[in-house]
mmCIF file of C-alpha atoms in Angstrom:
data_model
loop_
_atom_site.group_PDB
_atom_site.id
_atom_site.type_symbol
_atom_site.label_atom_id
_atom_site.label_comp_id
_atom_site.label_asym_id
_atom_site.label_seq_id
_atom_site.Cartn_x
_atom_site.Cartn_y
_atom_site.Cartn_z
ATOM 1 C CA UNK A 1 -16.831 -19.872 12.749
ATOM 2 C CA UNK A 2 -14.112 -17.374 11.947
ATOM 3 C CA UNK A 3 -10.988 -16.964 14.059
ATOM 4 C CA UNK A 4 -9.697 -13.385 13.791
ATOM 5 C CA UNK A 5 -6.537 -11.526 14.736
ATOM 6 C CA UNK A 6 -4.379 -14.617 15.323
ATOM 7 C CA UNK A 7 -1.059 -13.745 16.889
ATOM 8 C CA UNK A 8 2.087 -15.785 17.064
ATOM 9 C CA UNK A 9 2.708 -17.505 20.354
ATOM 10 C CA UNK A 10 5.292 -16.018 22.685
ATOM 11 C CA UNK A 11 6.908 -17.262 25.847
ATOM 12 C CA UNK A 12 7.605 -15.576 29.175
ATOM 13 C CA UNK A 13 9.895 -16.731 31.925
ATOM 14 C CA UNK A 14 7.140 -17.536 34.454
ATOM 15 C CA UNK A 15 7.927 -20.973 35.921
ATOM 16 C CA UNK A 16 5.174 -23.501 36.512
ATOM 17 C CA UNK A 17 6.083 -25.136 39.776
ATOM 18 C CA UNK A 18 5.066 -28.559 40.946
ATOM 19 C CA UNK A 19 2.312 -28.590 43.610
ATOM 20 C CA UNK A 20 1.721 -24.844 43.071
ATOM 21 C CA UNK A 21 -1.317 -23.301 44.712
ATOM 22 C CA UNK A 22 -4.073 -22.978 42.099
ATOM 23 C CA UNK A 23 -6.971 -20.582 41.584
ATOM 24 C CA UNK A 24 -10.396 -22.101 41.228
ATOM 25 C CA UNK A 25 -12.321 -20.913 38.148
ATOM 26 C CA UNK A 26 -14.761 -18.074 38.722
ATOM 27 C CA UNK A 27 -18.360 -19.351 39.173
ATOM 28 C CA UNK A 28 -19.692 -17.235 36.268
ATOM 29 C CA UNK A 29 -18.143 -16.169 32.943
ATOM 30 C CA UNK A 30 -17.091 -12.505 32.610
ATOM 31 C CA UNK A 31 -18.926 -12.461 29.233
ATOM 32 C CA UNK A 32 -22.007 -14.674 28.773
ATOM 33 C CA UNK A 33 -21.497 -17.515 26.314
ATOM 34 C CA UNK A 34 -17.791 -17.863 26.992
ATOM 35 C CA UNK A 35 -15.936 -20.043 29.530
ATOM 36 C CA UNK A 36 -15.101 -18.696 32.971
ATOM 37 C CA UNK A 37 -11.690 -17.279 33.785
ATOM 38 C CA UNK A 38 -9.019 -19.914 34.391
ATOM 39 C CA UNK A 39 -10.958 -22.846 32.841
ATOM 40 C CA UNK A 40 -8.837 -25.002 30.554
ATOM 41 C CA UNK A 41 -10.449 -24.437 27.160
ATOM 42 C CA UNK A 42 -9.998 -25.107 23.449
ATOM 43 C CA UNK A 43 -10.466 -22.940 20.379
ATOM 44 C CA UNK A 44 -11.656 -24.563 17.153
ATOM 45 C CA UNK A 45 -11.404 -23.534 13.487
ATOM 46 C CA UNK A 46 -14.103 -23.922 10.792
ATOM 47 C CA UNK A 47 -13.182 -27.569 10.295
ATOM 48 C CA UNK A 48 -13.522 -28.381 13.968
ATOM 49 C CA UNK A 49 -9.809 -28.749 14.538
ATOM 50 C CA UNK A 50 -8.249 -27.428 17.759
ATOM 51 C CA UNK A 51 -6.326 -24.257 17.096
ATOM 52 C CA UNK A 52 -5.217 -23.598 20.670
ATOM 53 C CA UNK A 53 -5.787 -24.805 24.168
ATOM 54 C CA UNK A 54 -4.995 -23.447 27.583
ATOM 55 C CA UNK A 55 -6.344 -21.631 30.663
ATOM 56 C CA UNK A 56 -8.977 -19.210 29.395
ATOM 57 C CA UNK A 57 -9.177 -15.478 29.899
ATOM 58 C CA UNK A 58 -11.293 -12.893 28.127
ATOM 59 C CA UNK A 59 -10.899 -9.118 27.909
ATOM 60 C CA UNK A 60 -14.393 -8.156 29.112
ATOM 61 C CA UNK A 61 -13.834 -4.429 28.385
ATOM 62 C CA UNK A 62 -13.657 -4.952 24.603
ATOM 63 C CA UNK A 63 -15.588 -8.207 24.169
ATOM 64 C CA UNK A 64 -19.300 -8.755 23.391
ATOM 65 C CA UNK A 65 -21.708 -11.706 23.422
ATOM 66 C CA UNK A 66 -20.932 -12.265 19.763
ATOM 67 C CA UNK A 67 -17.139 -11.841 19.699
ATOM 68 C CA UNK A 68 -14.552 -12.057 22.434
ATOM 69 C CA UNK A 69 -10.865 -11.160 22.544
ATOM 70 C CA UNK A 70 -9.393 -14.044 24.434
ATOM 71 C CA UNK A 71 -6.103 -15.398 25.730
ATOM 72 C CA UNK A 72 -5.298 -19.108 26.236
ATOM 73 C CA UNK A 73 -2.275 -19.727 28.470
ATOM 74 C CA UNK A 74 -0.612 -23.161 28.525
ATOM 75 C CA UNK A 75 2.636 -24.610 29.905
ATOM 76 C CA UNK A 76 5.239 -25.460 27.326
ATOM 77 C CA UNK A 77 6.030 -28.908 28.610
ATOM 78 C CA UNK A 78 8.398 -29.687 25.746
ATOM 79 C CA UNK A 79 10.825 -26.940 26.757
ATOM 80 C CA UNK A 80 13.702 -28.369 28.731
ATOM 81 C CA UNK A 81 14.643 -26.859 32.041
ATOM 82 C CA UNK A 82 12.189 -24.463 33.742
ATOM 83 C CA UNK A 83 8.753 -24.917 32.258
ATOM 84 C CA UNK A 84 7.599 -21.798 30.469
ATOM 85 C CA UNK A 85 4.199 -20.504 29.484
ATOM 86 C CA UNK A 86 2.966 -19.619 26.028
ATOM 87 C CA UNK A 87 -0.047 -17.387 25.332
ATOM 88 C CA UNK A 88 -2.325 -17.678 22.303
ATOM 89 C CA UNK A 89 -4.390 -14.539 21.566
ATOM 90 C CA UNK A 90 -7.226 -13.984 19.160
ATOM 91 C CA UNK A 91 -10.805 -12.836 18.580
ATOM 92 C CA UNK A 92 -13.335 -15.657 18.488
ATOM 93 C CA UNK A 93 -17.068 -16.217 18.577
ATOM 94 C CA UNK A 94 -18.459 -18.066 21.652
ATOM 95 C CA UNK A 95 -19.252 -21.088 19.478
ATOM 96 C CA UNK A 96 -15.563 -21.424 18.627
ATOM 97 C CA UNK A 97 -14.337 -21.907 22.182
ATOM 98 C CA UNK A 98 -15.452 -24.273 24.952
ATOM 99 C CA UNK A 99 -14.147 -25.799 28.159
ATOM 100 C CA UNK A 100 -12.142 -28.953 27.517
ATOM 101 C CA UNK A 101 -13.348 -32.315 28.799
ATOM 102 C CA UNK A 102 -9.865 -33.132 30.080
ATOM 103 C CA UNK A 103 -7.695 -30.503 31.749
ATOM 104 C CA UNK A 104 -4.238 -30.563 33.403
ATOM 105 C CA UNK A 105 -5.674 -28.618 36.356
ATOM 106 C CA UNK A 106 -6.892 -25.203 37.361
ATOM 107 C CA UNK A 107 -5.029 -22.005 36.628
ATOM 108 C CA UNK A 108 -2.282 -20.892 39.108
ATOM 109 C CA UNK A 109 -3.105 -18.138 41.569
ATOM 110 C CA UNK A 110 -1.004 -15.651 39.614
ATOM 111 C CA UNK A 111 -2.927 -16.353 36.393
ATOM 112 C CA UNK A 112 -4.797 -13.081 36.538
ATOM 113 C CA UNK A 113 -1.589 -11.077 36.941
ATOM 114 C CA UNK A 114 -0.092 -12.934 34.003
ATOM 115 C CA UNK A 115 -2.934 -12.344 31.498
ATOM 116 C CA UNK A 116 -3.620 -8.696 32.391
ATOM 117 C CA UNK A 117 -0.606 -7.260 30.525
ATOM 118 C CA UNK A 118 -1.299 -9.665 27.627
ATOM 119 C CA UNK A 119 -4.771 -8.180 27.267
ATOM 120 C CA UNK A 120 -3.420 -4.664 27.499
ATOM 121 C CA UNK A 121 -0.826 -5.307 24.762
ATOM 122 C CA UNK A 122 -3.459 -6.833 22.503
ATOM 123 C CA UNK A 123 -5.598 -3.709 22.875
ATOM 124 C CA UNK A 124 -2.649 -1.686 21.619
ATOM 125 C CA UNK A 125 -2.046 -4.082 18.707
ATOM 126 C CA UNK A 126 -5.697 -4.028 17.658
ATOM 127 C CA UNK A 127 -5.959 -0.249 17.998
ATOM 128 C CA UNK A 128 -2.798 0.219 15.852
ATOM 129 C CA UNK A 129 -4.281 -2.047 13.200
ATOM 130 C CA UNK A 130 -7.600 -0.135 13.297
ATOM 131 C CA UNK A 131 -5.680 3.131 13.001
ATOM 132 C CA UNK A 132 -3.818 1.831 9.975
ATOM 133 C CA UNK A 133 -7.127 0.854 8.384
ATOM 134 C CA UNK A 134 -8.604 4.285 9.109
ATOM 135 C CA UNK A 135 -5.524 6.019 7.646
ATOM 136 C CA UNK A 136 -5.717 3.857 4.488
ATOM 137 C CA UNK A 137 -9.433 4.594 4.117
ATOM 138 C CA UNK A 138 -8.725 8.339 4.530
ATOM 139 C CA UNK A 139 -5.991 8.247 1.905
ATOM 140 C CA UNK A 140 -8.352 6.474 -0.498
ATOM 141 C CA UNK A 141 -11.066 9.029 0.141
ATOM 142 C CA UNK A 142 -8.635 11.893 -0.319
ATOM 143 C CA UNK A 143 -7.330 10.381 -3.548
ATOM 144 C CA UNK A 144 -10.908 10.065 -4.867
ATOM 145 C CA UNK A 145 -11.621 13.620 -3.882
ATOM 146 C CA UNK A 146 -8.527 14.921 -5.672
ATOM 147 C CA UNK A 147 -9.433 12.861 -8.793
ATOM 148 C CA UNK A 148 -12.994 14.262 -8.904
ATOM 149 C CA UNK A 149 -11.719 17.829 -8.362
ATOM 150 C CA UNK A 150 -9.215 17.422 -11.224
ATOM 151 C CA UNK A 151 -12.015 16.069 -13.477
ATOM 152 C CA UNK A 152 -14.111 19.168 -12.605
ATOM 153 C CA UNK A 153 -11.154 21.448 -13.477
ATOM 154 C CA UNK A 154 -10.605 19.635 -16.805
ATOM 155 C CA UNK A 155 -14.267 19.866 -17.720
ATOM 156 C CA UNK A 156 -14.415 23.557 -16.803
ATOM 157 C CA UNK A 157 -11.228 24.106 -18.843
ATOM 158 C CA UNK A 158 -12.778 22.483 -21.944
ATOM 159 C CA UNK A 159 -15.909 24.592 -21.605
ATOM 160 C CA UNK A 160 -13.867 27.772 -21.286
ATOM 161 C CA UNK A 161 -11.875 26.887 -24.428
ATOM 162 C CA UNK A 162 -15.097 26.317 -26.347
ATOM 163 C CA UNK A 163 -16.544 29.627 -25.072
ATOM 164 C CA UNK A 164 -13.395 31.545 -26.095
ATOM 165 C CA UNK A 165 -13.512 30.052 -29.581
ATOM 166 C CA UNK A 166 -17.197 30.955 -29.987
ATOM 167 C CA UNK A 167 -16.682 34.523 -28.832
ATOM 168 C CA UNK A 168 -13.397 35.319 -30.711
ATOM 169 C CA UNK A 169 -11.487 35.833 -27.503
ATOM 170 C CA UNK A 170 -8.693 33.414 -28.287
ATOM 171 C CA UNK A 171 -5.738 35.730 -27.757
ATOM 172 C CA UNK A 172 -7.006 37.150 -24.499
ATOM 173 C CA UNK A 173 -8.077 33.697 -23.390
ATOM 174 C CA UNK A 174 -4.708 32.134 -24.056
ATOM 175 C CA UNK A 175 -2.915 34.902 -22.147
ATOM 176 C CA UNK A 176 -5.272 34.532 -19.214
ATOM 177 C CA UNK A 177 -4.776 30.767 -19.066
ATOM 178 C CA UNK A 178 -1.040 31.004 -19.288
ATOM 179 C CA UNK A 179 -0.874 33.644 -16.532
ATOM 180 C CA UNK A 180 -2.936 31.434 -14.219
ATOM 181 C CA UNK A 181 -1.143 28.143 -14.963
ATOM 182 C CA UNK A 182 -4.149 26.604 -16.694
ATOM 183 C CA UNK A 183 -4.317 24.527 -19.914
ATOM 184 C CA UNK A 184 -4.890 26.692 -22.970
ATOM 185 C CA UNK A 185 -6.092 25.809 -26.452
ATOM 186 C CA UNK A 186 -4.182 23.217 -28.447
ATOM 187 C CA UNK A 187 -3.264 24.117 -32.030
ATOM 188 C CA UNK A 188 -0.574 23.316 -34.549
ATOM 189 C CA UNK A 189 2.766 24.913 -33.759
ATOM 190 C CA UNK A 190 5.910 25.170 -35.882
ATOM 191 C CA UNK A 191 8.980 24.069 -34.008
ATOM 192 C CA UNK A 192 12.539 24.330 -35.208
ATOM 193 C CA UNK A 193 14.788 21.366 -34.515
ATOM 194 C CA UNK A 194 18.446 20.589 -35.224
ATOM 195 C CA UNK A 195 19.214 17.146 -36.608
ATOM 196 C CA UNK A 196 22.692 15.643 -37.045
ATOM 197 C CA UNK A 197 22.842 13.074 -39.825
ATOM 198 C CA UNK A 198 25.488 10.539 -40.761
ATOM 199 C CA UNK A 199 25.634 9.424 -44.411
ATOM 200 C CA UNK A 200 27.942 7.621 -46.794
ATOM 201 C CA UNK A 201 29.170 9.661 -49.759
ATOM 202 C CA UNK A 202 31.039 8.240 -52.752
ATOM 203 C CA UNK A 203 34.258 10.127 -53.520
ATOM 204 C CA UNK A 204 37.028 9.154 -55.853
ATOM 205 C CA UNK A 205 40.461 8.619 -54.336
ATOM 206 C CA UNK A 206 43.436 6.260 -54.306
ATOM 207 C CA UNK A 207 42.520 5.209 -50.770
ATOM 208 C CA UNK A 208 39.847 5.786 -48.195
ATOM 209 C CA UNK A 209 42.089 8.240 -46.345
ATOM 210 C CA UNK A 210 42.759 10.061 -49.629
ATOM 211 C CA UNK A 211 38.969 10.282 -50.301
ATOM 212 C CA UNK A 212 38.307 11.571 -46.767
ATOM 213 C CA UNK A 213 40.813 14.339 -47.388
ATOM 214 C CA UNK A 214 39.305 15.270 -50.766
ATOM 215 C CA UNK A 215 35.627 15.397 -49.756
ATOM 216 C CA UNK A 216 34.164 18.869 -49.406
ATOM 217 C CA UNK A 217 30.783 20.541 -48.846
ATOM 218 C CA UNK A 218 29.910 20.471 -52.558
ATOM 219 C CA UNK A 219 30.231 16.635 -52.554
ATOM 220 C CA UNK A 220 27.848 16.485 -49.546
ATOM 221 C CA UNK A 221 25.285 18.859 -51.132
ATOM 222 C CA UNK A 222 25.405 16.829 -54.346
ATOM 223 C CA UNK A 223 24.809 13.665 -52.430
ATOM 224 C CA UNK A 224 21.849 15.160 -50.530
ATOM 225 C CA UNK A 225 20.310 16.533 -53.712
ATOM 226 C CA UNK A 226 20.662 13.260 -55.517
ATOM 227 C CA UNK A 227 19.449 10.965 -52.734
ATOM 228 C CA UNK A 228 17.158 13.054 -50.511
ATOM 229 C CA UNK A 229 15.477 15.315 -52.990
ATOM 230 C CA UNK A 230 12.070 13.847 -52.145
ATOM 231 C CA UNK A 231 12.307 15.405 -48.646
ATOM 232 C CA UNK A 232 11.139 18.994 -48.243
ATOM 233 C CA UNK A 233 13.522 20.408 -45.695
ATOM 234 C CA UNK A 234 16.112 23.162 -45.284
ATOM 235 C CA UNK A 235 19.579 22.295 -44.143
ATOM 236 C CA UNK A 236 22.940 23.899 -43.377
ATOM 237 C CA UNK A 237 26.314 22.252 -43.235
ATOM 238 C CA UNK A 238 28.374 22.679 -40.051
ATOM 239 C CA UNK A 239 31.936 23.732 -40.409
#
């Protein structure tokens, strides 16, 4: 058995009065296989443990013989002062809920009025969850569609590059691709860059300050030629 869509209990200020007039359970269930309205019932989990108990109600408009959206209403006897009600809501199979052998009594006469808005709110909650699932599925489908479309563009791009190479249309092809924002052919390009280097140069002087004042561009060029001659590069000294 699987218990679905479990919701946190909530309390409403509907007092349970002593000796209140009660409503006898309906003679037949609203949905076959489930308890009748107002019968004190219990919901069980896969291990057979009681998940919730209370006066039973089922939303017949959205329930089936295989799965019912139900509400169990019970008095919160541990709450001091006026006794409040708590409502457990969930979707369960008929095998997971049954009338209890021992019950505190039949449901109050206003039980139907109490559970009606609970059912209505649960329809909204479930519909919102379903809408979120549909939106997520649509986003996934759209993402997959975009990915496949991009793969098609890339494949077509590669075939166009190959065709341009084979037909000596490289210059016209590159211009066309650039004008239309498409990926052109990749080839080696020469790029000029500016690099600022810091190096240590040996200069004679009575002090470091004296050496710093004496150093000139010839000293730097000599240092570069003597230590970096293995590099093939052009350079210019900044003022």
